Amino acid sequence: MNRNIIVLDTTLRDGEQVPGAKMNRAQKIEFAEQLKRLRVDIIEAGFPASSEGDFQAVQDIVRSVGDSVSVTALARAVRSDIDAVYDSIRAAQDPFIHIVLGTSNVHVEKKFNRSKESILQMGVDAVAYAKTLLPRVQYSTEDASRSEFEYLWQTIEAVVKAGATIINVPDTVGFAEPEEFGELIYKINDRLKNINGNVILSVHCHNDLGLATANTLSAIKNGAEKIECTINGLGERAGNASLEEVVMALKVRESLYKSTTNIETKELLRTSRLLSYLTGLEVQVNKAITGENAFAHSSGIHQDGLLKDKNVYEIMSPEQVGAESMELILTARSGRHAFRHAIEKMGFDTSDETKLEQCFEEFLALADLKKEVYDHDLFYLLRKQREESADSISPMLELLSFQVVTNDLYPTATVLLEYNGEKLKGFAAGDGPIDALYSAIKSLIHLDVSLTQYKINSLSRGKEAIGRVNIRLNHQGKTYSGRAMDTDIINASAQAFLNGINAILLDTSNG
Ligand code: KIV
Ligand code: ZN
C-alpha cells in the first residue's frame, strides 16, 4: 500500500532568506493562498523573532490560510523565539512550533562554543517549554548529515522524551550523498519507531551539490514520512529540494517509491510562475518540471517520435503540472466570455464584475498592441491590476511622462513623476539611456539606493518586454525588487524601477 508523504513548503521561510527574494506582506499572503490551492500540508510561514515585519507576516498568513492549512514558523532554542512563534501562529487550526539547534561538532564547538551536553540540554529545555504552549513541536537537528551519529541519536532520543512530535533531519549544507543519507534515515527511523511509533520523521535537504531532490527521495525510500521543500528550489545558497521535482518524481515513479502526496500537481506551474513574479527570480529554462523548455521537444527525431506516440519521449504530460491548461492564446476578438474563462482557469477570482470589466478593457488595449495575448501576458496583466488596487492607499510614485534621448555622445533622460499629488520633474545624463533614466528618477526621490540588478526580457512569444530590477536601500543593506511589463522596453524599465522604489516606500512607511 502507498504511504502518504507529508509536504511542508518552506518557501516563505528558507526561500525568503535569499537575497533579493524578499516579499512584502501582501505578496506573502498571495503566495500562501496559492500554496493552499497547491494543497501543501504545512506552510512554514517565516521566522517571527527575526523582525516585527516577519512576525506580522506570519500572523497575516495564519489569518488568510490557517483555517485550512497547518502553519508553523521557526524558532531558535530560546524562549523569546518560541514565544514569538507561538504568538504568531496560535490562531491557526493546526499549528506547531519548529525549533532548530545544531548537532554537528562544528556547530556545537564553533557556533556556540559550548559543550555537547549543554547544547543537548538547551534543546530539551526548549522542547519542554514549547510543549507548555502547543501539543505539536518539531525539532530540527541542524547539520545532521555532518554530525556524529551517536550524539545525533542521543539528541533525538532526549528531545522525543521531552515531547517533540516531529524530528526533522536537515542536510543543512547540502553535503549528503543519496545512498549515505538514505542509510542515515533508515537507521534513525529504525530506532525512532522503537522508542515512539507516533513521532514523525522528516527531512530537509539543501542543494549545494545538486543532490537535494535525490537525497529527499532516498530518505523517502528509507522511511522519511515528511519532507521539507521549496517552490523552484528557492532557498539558502544553492537552495532547497524543489517541491515540484520531488512531488513529480513520486508521481511518475509511484510503483517504485510506493508513496503519494496530497499535492494538486496541476497547480505546480502556476505556483512556480507566481513565485518568479513575486521575487523577480526566474527559473532556468531547462529546470525540471517548471522550466520554459521542460516540455518542449525541439529535435526533429523527437518531434517525429512524439507525433507517433507521446510515450516515446514523454514520461509525464504537461497537463499534469498545469502547463497545457495555461497555454492560452487570446486576441482582441476573443470576447468577454473567453476572457473570463481564461482567467478563471488561471485561478483568479472573477466575481467582481466592475474589476473584470476594467481588466477586460486593459486586455483589449494589450491585444490591439500585441495581436496575440499569451498566458504570461494575462498573468502579468491581472497581477498588475491587483497590485495597483492593493497599493492605492500607499505612498506611490507614478510616472506621468518621460523622454529618453540615446546616442553615443550624451544619453539623457527627462522624467515627470507624481508623488502624493505633487508633480516632480527631473533631468539627468548617463552612461546609456537606462542609466540616464534611472538617474533622473533618483534625482527626485531622496533615497540612498543602488541598482544591483537590471534585466529586460521578452515575454512569451509576443513583443511584450518585462523589466526587472533589484534595488538596495544602502543604509539598511536591504534589497527590494520591482517588475513591470510593457511593449516599450524603456517604459518597462522605468516602471520596474519605480515599482522597486514604491516597494521601499511601502516597507519603510510600514515601519
Ligand atoms: O537548513 C537547515 O538546517 C534549516 C533548518 C532550520 C531546518 O533550514
Ligand atoms: Zn534550510
Short mmCIF file of C-alpha atoms and ligand atoms in Angstrom, two decimals:
data_model
loop_
_atom_site.label_atom_id
_atom_site.label_comp_id
_atom_site.label_asym_id
_atom_site.label_seq_id
_atom_site.Cartn_x
_atom_site.Cartn_y
_atom_site.Cartn_z
CA MET A 1 0.00 0.00 0.00
CA ASN A 2 1.20 3.55 -0.75
CA ARG A 3 2.38 5.77 2.08
CA ASN A 4 1.19 9.37 2.17
CA ILE A 5 4.15 11.75 2.45
CA ILE A 6 3.51 14.99 4.33
CA VAL A 7 4.74 18.02 2.35
CA LEU A 8 5.94 21.12 4.19
CA ASP A 9 6.66 24.12 1.99
CA THR A 10 9.33 26.43 3.40
CA THR A 11 9.50 28.91 0.51
CA LEU A 12 8.25 31.65 2.83
CA ARG A 13 10.99 30.91 5.38
CA ASP A 14 14.08 29.21 3.91
CA GLY A 15 13.29 30.55 0.43
CA GLU A 16 12.68 34.05 1.63
CA GLN A 17 16.12 34.19 3.27
CA VAL A 18 17.63 34.51 -0.21
CA PRO A 19 18.95 37.99 -1.04
CA GLY A 20 16.57 39.74 -3.40
CA ALA A 21 13.74 37.26 -2.72
CA LYS A 22 12.08 39.40 -0.05
CA MET A 23 8.32 39.66 -0.42
CA ASN A 24 6.11 42.24 1.22
CA ARG A 25 3.18 41.21 3.40
CA ALA A 26 0.61 41.34 0.61
CA GLN A 27 2.85 39.24 -1.62
CA LYS A 28 3.37 36.66 1.12
CA ILE A 29 -0.37 36.30 1.57
CA GLU A 30 -0.82 35.98 -2.17
CA PHE A 31 1.78 33.24 -2.26
CA ALA A 32 0.35 31.44 0.80
CA GLU A 33 -3.07 31.40 -0.87
CA GLN A 34 -1.50 29.74 -3.89
CA LEU A 35 0.22 27.18 -1.63
CA LYS A 36 -3.23 26.40 -0.26
CA ARG A 37 -4.52 25.78 -3.81
CA LEU A 38 -1.48 23.58 -4.36
CA ARG A 39 -2.61 21.64 -1.27
CA VAL A 40 0.63 21.60 0.65
CA ASP A 41 0.07 20.04 4.08
CA ILE A 42 2.11 22.56 6.04
CA ILE A 43 3.33 26.09 5.35
CA GLU A 44 6.43 27.28 7.19
CA ALA A 45 5.47 30.94 7.19
CA GLY A 46 8.60 32.64 8.47
CA PHE A 47 10.98 33.32 11.34
CA PRO A 48 8.91 35.63 13.56
CA ALA A 49 11.66 36.50 16.02
CA SER A 50 13.79 37.94 13.22
CA SER A 51 11.76 41.15 12.82
CA GLU A 52 8.41 42.75 13.59
CA GLY A 53 7.60 42.62 9.86
CA ASP A 54 8.22 38.87 9.75
CA PHE A 55 6.12 38.37 12.88
CA GLN A 56 3.22 40.25 11.33
CA ALA A 57 3.55 38.48 8.00
CA VAL A 58 3.30 35.10 9.78
CA GLN A 59 0.17 36.33 11.57
CA ASP A 60 -1.30 37.54 8.26
CA ILE A 61 -0.66 34.15 6.67
CA VAL A 62 -2.33 32.40 9.59
CA ARG A 63 -5.35 34.69 9.18
CA SER A 64 -5.63 34.08 5.47
CA VAL A 65 -4.98 30.32 5.16
CA GLY A 66 -4.53 29.00 8.70
CA ASP A 67 -8.09 27.67 8.85
CA SER A 68 -7.33 25.00 6.28
CA VAL A 69 -3.55 24.53 6.15
CA SER A 70 -1.28 23.66 9.06
CA VAL A 71 1.13 26.55 9.74
CA THR A 72 4.46 26.54 11.51
CA ALA A 73 7.31 29.03 11.96
CA LEU A 74 10.92 28.78 13.01
CA ALA A 75 12.45 29.39 16.42
CA ARG A 76 15.96 29.03 17.77
CA ALA A 77 16.10 27.06 21.01
CA VAL A 78 15.41 30.10 23.18
CA ARG A 79 12.22 31.14 24.92
CA SER A 80 11.85 34.52 23.22
CA ASP A 81 11.91 32.89 19.76
CA ILE A 82 9.48 30.18 20.86
CA ASP A 83 7.12 32.82 22.30
CA ALA A 84 7.27 34.76 19.02
CA VAL A 85 6.36 31.62 17.06
CA TYR A 86 3.54 30.76 19.43
CA ASP A 87 2.09 34.27 19.40
CA SER A 88 2.19 34.47 15.63
CA ILE A 89 0.74 31.02 14.78
CA ARG A 90 -1.54 30.11 17.63
CA ALA A 91 -4.73 31.12 15.77
CA ALA A 92 -4.12 28.50 13.07
CA GLN A 93 -6.22 25.36 13.20
CA ASP A 94 -3.27 23.01 13.45
CA PRO A 95 -0.16 24.96 14.41
CA PHE A 96 3.17 23.64 15.62
CA ILE A 97 6.40 25.17 16.83
CA HIS A 98 9.59 24.42 14.89
CA ILE A 99 12.81 24.56 16.92
CA VAL A 100 16.27 24.34 15.38
CA LEU A 101 19.57 23.62 17.09
CA GLY A 102 22.83 22.25 15.67
CA THR A 103 24.20 18.78 16.41
CA SER A 104 27.45 18.71 14.41
CA ASN A 105 30.78 19.33 16.14
CA VAL A 106 31.36 22.46 14.10
CA HIS A 107 28.00 23.90 15.22
CA VAL A 108 28.40 22.94 18.87
CA GLU A 109 32.03 23.99 19.19
CA LYS A 110 32.43 26.83 16.72
CA LYS A 111 28.97 28.38 16.52
CA PHE A 112 28.03 28.03 20.19
CA ASN A 113 31.39 27.39 21.85
CA ARG A 114 29.61 25.17 24.38
CA SER A 115 29.82 21.54 25.47
CA LYS A 116 27.74 18.90 23.73
CA GLU A 117 25.90 18.19 26.99
CA SER A 118 24.86 21.80 27.48
CA ILE A 119 23.63 22.13 23.89
CA LEU A 120 21.64 18.94 24.26
CA GLN A 121 20.10 20.27 27.47
CA MET A 122 19.30 23.57 25.74
CA GLY A 123 17.36 21.62 23.10
CA VAL A 124 15.50 19.55 25.70
CA ASP A 125 14.57 22.67 27.69
CA ALA A 126 13.35 24.40 24.55
CA VAL A 127 11.12 21.47 23.61
CA ALA A 128 9.78 21.19 27.17
CA TYR A 129 8.93 24.90 27.12
CA ALA A 130 7.32 24.74 23.65
CA LYS A 131 5.19 21.81 24.86
CA THR A 132 3.67 24.03 27.53
CA LEU A 133 2.33 26.18 24.66
CA LEU A 134 1.33 23.72 21.93
CA PRO A 135 1.00 19.94 21.75
CA ARG A 136 2.96 19.60 18.48
CA VAL A 137 6.64 20.51 18.34
CA GLN A 138 9.14 19.87 15.56
CA TYR A 139 12.83 19.62 16.43
CA SER A 140 15.47 20.10 13.71
CA THR A 141 18.94 18.74 14.34
CA GLU A 142 20.74 21.31 12.23
CA ASP A 143 23.68 19.99 10.17
CA ALA A 144 22.57 16.43 10.97
CA SER A 145 24.35 14.94 7.95
CA ARG A 146 27.74 16.12 9.32
CA SER A 147 27.01 15.11 12.91
CA GLU A 148 28.47 12.20 14.85
CA PHE A 149 25.75 9.60 14.75
CA GLU A 150 25.74 8.72 18.44
CA TYR A 151 25.41 12.37 19.54
CA LEU A 152 22.74 12.95 16.89
CA TRP A 153 20.80 9.95 18.17
CA GLN A 154 21.28 10.94 21.83
CA THR A 155 19.79 14.35 20.96
CA ILE A 156 16.84 12.85 19.09
CA GLU A 157 16.11 10.42 21.92
CA ALA A 158 16.25 13.20 24.53
CA VAL A 159 14.04 15.67 22.65
CA VAL A 160 11.49 12.95 21.88
CA LYS A 161 11.37 12.16 25.60
CA ALA A 162 10.84 15.88 26.22
CA GLY A 163 7.83 15.77 23.88
CA ALA A 164 8.98 16.52 20.30
CA THR A 165 6.41 15.09 17.90
CA ILE A 166 8.35 15.60 14.66
CA ILE A 167 12.08 15.01 14.19
CA ASN A 168 13.47 16.85 11.21
CA VAL A 169 16.87 15.75 9.88
CA PRO A 170 18.42 18.55 7.81
CA ASP A 171 21.25 18.27 5.35
CA THR A 172 21.91 21.92 6.12
CA VAL A 173 24.90 22.44 3.86
CA GLY A 174 23.98 20.02 1.06
CA PHE A 175 26.84 17.67 1.99
CA ALA A 176 24.91 14.39 1.95
CA GLU A 177 25.01 11.76 -0.79
CA PRO A 178 21.80 9.87 -1.59
CA GLU A 179 22.85 6.36 -0.56
CA GLU A 180 24.57 7.55 2.60
CA PHE A 181 21.68 9.88 3.53
CA GLY A 182 19.21 7.03 2.94
CA GLU A 183 21.21 4.83 5.33
CA LEU A 184 21.20 7.58 7.96
CA ILE A 185 17.42 7.97 7.70
CA TYR A 186 16.92 4.21 7.80
CA LYS A 187 18.98 3.95 10.99
CA ILE A 188 17.21 6.86 12.70
CA ASN A 189 13.78 5.60 11.65
CA ASP A 190 14.53 2.13 12.94
CA ARG A 191 15.48 3.41 16.39
CA LEU A 192 12.83 6.14 16.48
CA LYS A 193 9.96 3.76 15.87
CA ASN A 194 11.23 1.64 18.75
CA ILE A 195 11.04 4.48 21.23
CA ASN A 196 7.85 6.15 19.93
CA GLY A 197 5.98 4.97 16.84
CA ASN A 198 3.96 8.20 16.65
CA VAL A 199 6.86 10.58 16.14
CA ILE A 200 7.07 11.72 12.52
CA LEU A 201 10.45 11.55 10.76
CA SER A 202 11.12 14.43 8.40
CA VAL A 203 13.96 15.58 6.12
CA HIS A 204 15.16 18.96 4.86
CA CYS A 205 17.79 18.88 2.11
CA HIS A 206 19.89 21.63 0.57
CA ASN A 207 21.20 21.60 -2.95
CA ASP A 208 24.86 22.62 -2.72
CA LEU A 209 25.95 19.58 -4.74
CA GLY A 210 22.78 19.43 -6.82
CA LEU A 211 21.60 16.41 -4.79
CA ALA A 212 18.71 17.83 -2.75
CA THR A 213 15.97 16.10 -4.75
CA ALA A 214 17.89 12.80 -4.87
CA ASN A 215 18.61 12.93 -1.13
CA THR A 216 14.97 13.69 -0.32
CA LEU A 217 13.78 10.78 -2.47
CA SER A 218 16.34 8.46 -0.95
CA ALA A 219 15.13 9.49 2.51
CA ILE A 220 11.54 8.69 1.49
CA LYS A 221 12.62 5.24 0.32
CA ASN A 222 14.23 4.73 3.70
CA GLY A 223 11.34 5.74 5.93
CA ALA A 224 11.00 9.56 5.94
CA GLU A 225 7.34 10.43 6.34
CA LYS A 226 7.55 14.16 5.89
CA ILE A 227 9.62 16.31 3.52
CA GLU A 228 10.54 19.99 3.50
CA CYS A 229 10.82 21.64 0.11
CA THR A 230 10.52 24.96 -1.65
CA ILE A 231 8.97 26.05 -4.92
CA ASN A 232 11.58 26.46 -7.67
CA GLY A 233 14.10 25.04 -5.18
CA LEU A 234 14.50 28.55 -3.75
CA GLY A 235 16.49 28.69 -0.52
CA GLU A 236 19.80 29.44 1.13
CA ARG A 237 22.80 29.34 -1.26
CA ALA A 238 22.04 26.72 -3.94
CA GLY A 239 18.56 26.31 -2.49
CA ASN A 240 16.41 23.55 -1.06
CA ALA A 241 14.88 20.41 -2.52
CA SER A 242 12.48 21.56 -5.20
CA LEU A 243 8.90 20.67 -4.29
CA GLU A 244 7.83 20.20 -7.90
CA GLU A 245 10.69 17.79 -8.63
CA VAL A 246 10.17 15.60 -5.57
CA VAL A 247 6.39 15.52 -5.97
CA MET A 248 6.51 14.65 -9.68
CA ALA A 249 9.21 12.00 -9.11
CA LEU A 250 6.89 10.36 -6.58
CA LYS A 251 4.00 10.57 -9.00
CA VAL A 252 5.79 9.38 -12.13
CA ARG A 253 7.66 6.61 -10.28
CA GLU A 254 4.85 5.74 -7.89
CA SER A 255 5.35 1.99 -8.18
CA LEU A 256 8.99 2.40 -7.18
CA TYR A 257 8.54 4.78 -4.24
CA LYS A 258 5.12 3.42 -3.20
CA SER A 259 4.35 6.88 -1.88
CA THR A 260 1.98 9.68 -2.79
CA THR A 261 1.36 13.27 -1.67
CA ASN A 262 -1.74 15.45 -1.42
CA ILE A 263 -0.26 17.98 -3.86
CA GLU A 264 -2.55 19.21 -6.66
CA THR A 265 0.09 18.86 -9.34
CA LYS A 266 -1.92 20.91 -11.87
CA GLU A 267 -1.10 23.95 -9.71
CA LEU A 268 2.68 23.42 -9.89
CA LEU A 269 3.46 25.60 -12.85
CA ARG A 270 1.19 28.41 -11.70
CA THR A 271 2.83 28.37 -8.26
CA SER A 272 6.29 28.45 -9.80
CA ARG A 273 5.39 31.40 -12.02
CA LEU A 274 3.77 33.31 -9.21
CA LEU A 275 6.93 32.92 -7.14
CA SER A 276 9.13 34.08 -10.01
CA TYR A 277 6.89 37.06 -10.48
CA LEU A 278 6.80 37.98 -6.81
CA THR A 279 10.52 37.60 -6.20
CA GLY A 280 11.89 38.53 -9.60
CA LEU A 281 13.98 35.33 -9.50
CA GLU A 282 13.50 33.50 -12.75
CA VAL A 283 13.57 29.77 -13.28
CA GLN A 284 16.29 28.44 -15.56
CA VAL A 285 14.81 27.43 -18.92
CA ASN A 286 15.82 23.78 -18.59
CA LYS A 287 14.69 23.39 -14.96
CA ALA A 288 12.90 20.07 -14.44
CA ILE A 289 9.09 20.35 -14.32
CA THR A 290 8.71 24.14 -14.40
CA GLY A 291 11.40 25.40 -16.81
CA GLU A 292 10.26 27.01 -20.06
CA ASN A 293 11.70 24.05 -22.00
CA ALA A 294 10.63 21.26 -19.64
CA PHE A 295 8.04 20.04 -22.15
CA ALA A 296 9.44 21.47 -25.37
CA HIS A 297 10.69 18.97 -27.91
CA SER A 298 12.94 20.60 -30.43
CA SER A 299 14.81 17.94 -32.35
CA GLY A 300 13.16 16.59 -35.49
CA ILE A 301 13.69 12.99 -34.36
CA HIS A 302 11.92 13.70 -31.07
CA GLN A 303 9.05 15.56 -32.71
CA ASP A 304 8.56 12.73 -35.16
CA GLY A 305 8.54 10.17 -32.33
CA LEU A 306 6.07 12.21 -30.30
CA LEU A 307 3.67 12.50 -33.19
CA LYS A 308 3.61 8.71 -33.41
CA ASP A 309 3.08 8.25 -29.69
CA LYS A 310 3.55 10.68 -26.81
CA ASN A 311 5.07 7.92 -24.68
CA VAL A 312 8.08 7.80 -26.97
CA TYR A 313 9.60 10.89 -25.36
CA GLU A 314 7.21 11.97 -22.60
CA ILE A 315 7.26 10.49 -19.09
CA MET A 316 4.59 12.88 -17.82
CA SER A 317 2.18 15.15 -19.60
CA PRO A 318 2.36 18.96 -19.49
CA GLU A 319 -1.27 18.88 -18.32
CA GLN A 320 -0.25 17.05 -15.15
CA VAL A 321 1.76 20.06 -13.95
CA GLY A 322 -0.71 22.60 -15.29
CA ALA A 323 1.30 23.56 -18.36
CA GLU A 324 -1.15 22.81 -21.12
CA SER A 325 -4.10 24.37 -19.35
CA MET A 326 -2.15 27.63 -19.05
CA GLU A 327 -1.29 27.83 -22.73
CA LEU A 328 -3.99 30.31 -23.73
CA ILE A 329 -3.87 32.44 -26.83
CA LEU A 330 -6.44 35.22 -26.96
CA THR A 331 -6.91 38.01 -29.47
CA ALA A 332 -8.88 41.26 -29.49
CA ARG A 333 -11.77 39.26 -30.93
CA SER A 334 -11.83 36.71 -28.12
CA GLY A 335 -14.70 38.40 -26.29
CA ARG A 336 -15.66 38.67 -22.63
CA HIS A 337 -16.71 35.06 -22.25
CA ALA A 338 -13.38 33.65 -23.45
CA PHE A 339 -11.50 36.23 -21.39
CA ARG A 340 -13.40 35.32 -18.22
CA HIS A 341 -12.93 31.61 -18.87
CA ALA A 342 -9.20 32.10 -19.44
CA ILE A 343 -8.58 33.99 -16.23
CA GLU A 344 -10.75 31.68 -14.16
CA LYS A 345 -8.61 28.79 -15.41
CA MET A 346 -5.59 30.67 -14.08
CA GLY A 347 -7.13 30.72 -10.62
CA PHE A 348 -8.14 34.40 -10.49
CA ASP A 349 -11.41 35.45 -8.91
CA THR A 350 -13.87 36.95 -11.41
CA SER A 351 -16.79 37.66 -9.09
CA ASP A 352 -16.29 41.45 -9.10
CA GLU A 353 -17.91 42.49 -12.40
CA THR A 354 -16.58 46.06 -12.27
CA LYS A 355 -12.99 44.91 -11.87
CA LEU A 356 -13.47 42.26 -14.52
CA GLU A 357 -14.74 44.86 -16.98
CA GLN A 358 -11.80 47.16 -16.18
CA CYS A 359 -9.44 44.28 -16.73
CA PHE A 360 -11.15 43.34 -19.99
CA GLU A 361 -10.60 46.90 -21.26
CA GLU A 362 -6.90 46.61 -20.41
CA PHE A 363 -6.77 43.25 -22.13
CA LEU A 364 -8.31 44.75 -25.28
CA ALA A 365 -5.73 47.53 -25.30
CA LEU A 366 -2.96 44.98 -24.95
CA ALA A 367 -4.47 42.72 -27.60
CA ASP A 368 -4.60 45.67 -30.01
CA LEU A 369 -0.91 46.25 -29.46
CA LYS A 370 0.24 42.66 -29.44
CA LYS A 371 -2.34 40.86 -31.59
CA GLU A 372 -1.83 37.57 -29.68
CA VAL A 373 -2.13 37.53 -25.90
CA TYR A 374 -0.49 34.56 -24.17
CA ASP A 375 -0.84 33.10 -20.70
CA HIS A 376 2.18 35.06 -19.45
CA ASP A 377 0.64 38.30 -20.69
CA LEU A 378 -2.68 37.67 -18.98
CA PHE A 379 -0.97 36.65 -15.81
CA TYR A 380 1.03 39.87 -15.61
CA LEU A 381 -1.93 41.99 -16.59
CA LEU A 382 -4.05 40.58 -13.79
CA ARG A 383 -1.30 40.74 -11.22
CA LYS A 384 -0.58 44.34 -12.17
CA GLN A 385 -4.21 45.28 -11.78
CA ARG A 386 -4.48 43.59 -8.37
CA GLU A 387 -1.30 45.22 -7.15
CA GLU A 388 -2.44 48.62 -8.28
CA SER A 389 -5.68 48.32 -6.32
CA ALA A 390 -3.85 46.92 -3.24
CA ASP A 391 -1.35 49.76 -3.35
CA SER A 392 -3.82 52.55 -3.95
CA ILE A 393 -3.79 53.51 -0.29
CA SER A 394 0.00 53.56 -0.11
CA PRO A 395 2.51 56.24 -0.95
CA MET A 396 3.02 55.80 -4.66
CA LEU A 397 5.35 57.36 -7.12
CA GLU A 398 3.80 57.44 -10.51
CA LEU A 399 5.45 58.02 -13.85
CA LEU A 400 3.46 60.61 -15.78
CA SER A 401 5.79 61.13 -18.69
CA PHE A 402 9.35 60.59 -19.83
CA GLN A 403 11.70 61.35 -22.66
CA VAL A 404 14.93 59.47 -23.27
CA VAL A 405 17.48 60.55 -25.83
CA THR A 406 20.02 57.95 -26.71
CA ASN A 407 23.18 58.46 -28.73
CA ASP A 408 26.85 57.57 -28.39
CA LEU A 409 27.84 61.02 -27.06
CA TYR A 410 25.47 62.14 -24.37
CA PRO A 411 22.42 59.99 -23.46
CA THR A 412 19.91 61.96 -21.40
CA ALA A 413 16.51 61.49 -19.79
CA THR A 414 13.75 63.77 -18.52
CA VAL A 415 11.01 62.37 -16.28
CA LEU A 416 7.81 63.74 -14.84
CA LEU A 417 6.66 61.93 -11.67
CA GLU A 418 3.76 62.38 -9.33
CA TYR A 419 4.19 61.75 -5.63
CA ASN A 420 1.44 62.42 -3.08
CA GLY A 421 -0.31 64.77 -5.52
CA GLU A 422 2.86 66.75 -6.26
CA LYS A 423 4.38 66.86 -9.74
CA LEU A 424 8.17 66.49 -9.89
CA LYS A 425 10.39 66.99 -12.92
CA GLY A 426 13.90 65.56 -13.16
CA PHE A 427 16.69 65.50 -15.71
CA ALA A 428 19.95 63.54 -15.88
CA ALA A 429 22.62 62.36 -18.25
CA GLY A 430 24.07 58.87 -18.02
CA ASP A 431 26.30 56.17 -19.50
CA GLY A 432 23.37 54.97 -21.56
CA PRO A 433 19.60 55.53 -21.84
CA ILE A 434 18.66 53.38 -18.81
CA ASP A 435 21.38 54.87 -16.64
CA ALA A 436 20.15 58.36 -17.59
CA LEU A 437 16.53 57.39 -16.93
CA TYR A 438 17.27 55.90 -13.51
CA SER A 439 19.50 58.82 -12.57
CA ALA A 440 16.69 61.24 -13.47
CA ILE A 441 14.26 59.30 -11.23
CA LYS A 442 16.83 59.02 -8.44
CA SER A 443 17.41 62.78 -8.51
CA LEU A 444 13.79 63.21 -7.35
CA ILE A 445 13.36 60.60 -4.64
CA HIS A 446 15.94 61.49 -1.96
CA LEU A 447 16.68 57.88 -1.11
CA ASP A 448 20.20 56.44 -0.94
CA VAL A 449 19.66 53.46 -3.24
CA SER A 450 21.81 51.43 -5.63
CA LEU A 451 20.66 49.40 -8.56
CA THR A 452 22.11 45.92 -8.00
CA GLN A 453 20.43 44.10 -10.87
CA TYR A 454 18.66 45.09 -14.05
CA LYS A 455 17.15 42.75 -16.62
CA ILE A 456 14.94 43.20 -19.59
CA ASN A 457 13.46 40.13 -21.27
CA SER A 458 10.87 39.44 -23.89
CA LEU A 459 7.80 37.70 -22.60
CA SER A 460 6.37 34.53 -24.14
CA ARG A 461 6.19 34.75 -27.91
CA GLY A 462 4.97 38.31 -28.20
CA LYS A 463 6.65 41.69 -28.35
CA GLU A 464 5.99 42.43 -24.69
CA ALA A 465 9.05 43.05 -22.53
CA ILE A 466 9.40 42.56 -18.82
CA GLY A 467 11.80 44.72 -16.88
CA ARG A 468 13.12 43.55 -13.52
CA VAL A 469 15.30 45.37 -11.08
CA ASN A 470 16.83 44.78 -7.67
CA ILE A 471 17.44 47.94 -5.68
CA ARG A 472 19.46 48.11 -2.48
CA LEU A 473 18.47 50.57 0.20
CA ASN A 474 22.02 51.38 1.20
CA HIS A 475 21.73 52.35 4.86
CA GLN A 476 19.73 49.19 5.68
CA GLY A 477 21.50 46.86 3.26
CA LYS A 478 18.05 45.51 2.30
CA THR A 479 17.26 44.62 -1.32
CA TYR A 480 13.88 45.22 -2.96
CA SER A 481 12.71 44.10 -6.35
CA GLY A 482 10.46 45.68 -8.93
CA ARG A 483 8.99 44.39 -12.14
CA ALA A 484 6.90 45.79 -14.93
CA MET A 485 5.71 44.77 -18.33
CA ASP A 486 5.18 46.88 -21.40
CA THR A 487 5.56 46.74 -25.14
CA ASP A 488 8.01 49.66 -24.82
CA ILE A 489 11.25 48.47 -23.22
CA ILE A 490 12.15 51.92 -21.86
CA ASN A 491 8.74 52.24 -20.20
CA ALA A 492 9.01 48.66 -18.80
CA SER A 493 12.43 49.60 -17.38
CA ALA A 494 11.18 52.86 -15.86
CA GLN A 495 8.08 51.27 -14.33
CA ALA A 496 10.10 48.36 -12.91
CA PHE A 497 12.44 50.83 -11.21
CA LEU A 498 9.52 52.83 -9.83
CA ASN A 499 7.83 49.67 -8.58
CA GLY A 500 11.03 48.79 -6.72
CA ILE A 501 11.16 52.30 -5.23
CA ASN A 502 7.48 52.04 -4.29
CA ALA A 503 8.22 48.73 -2.53
CA ILE A 504 10.86 50.58 -0.46
CA LEU A 505 8.47 53.42 0.33
CA LEU A 506 5.77 50.98 1.32
CA ASP A 507 8.08 48.96 3.55
CA THR A 508 9.67 51.96 5.22
CA SER A 509 6.33 53.68 5.77
CA ASN A 510 5.02 50.48 7.46
CA GLY A 511 7.87 50.72 9.90
O1 KIV B 1 18.88 24.05 6.60
C1 KIV B 1 18.50 23.91 7.78
O2 KIV B 1 19.11 23.22 8.58
C2 KIV B 1 17.30 24.63 8.16
C3 KIV B 1 16.68 24.25 9.47
C4 KIV B 1 16.05 25.41 10.13
C5 KIV B 1 15.69 23.14 9.25
O3 KIV B 1 16.79 25.43 7.42
ZN ZN B 2 17.41 25.04 5.34
#
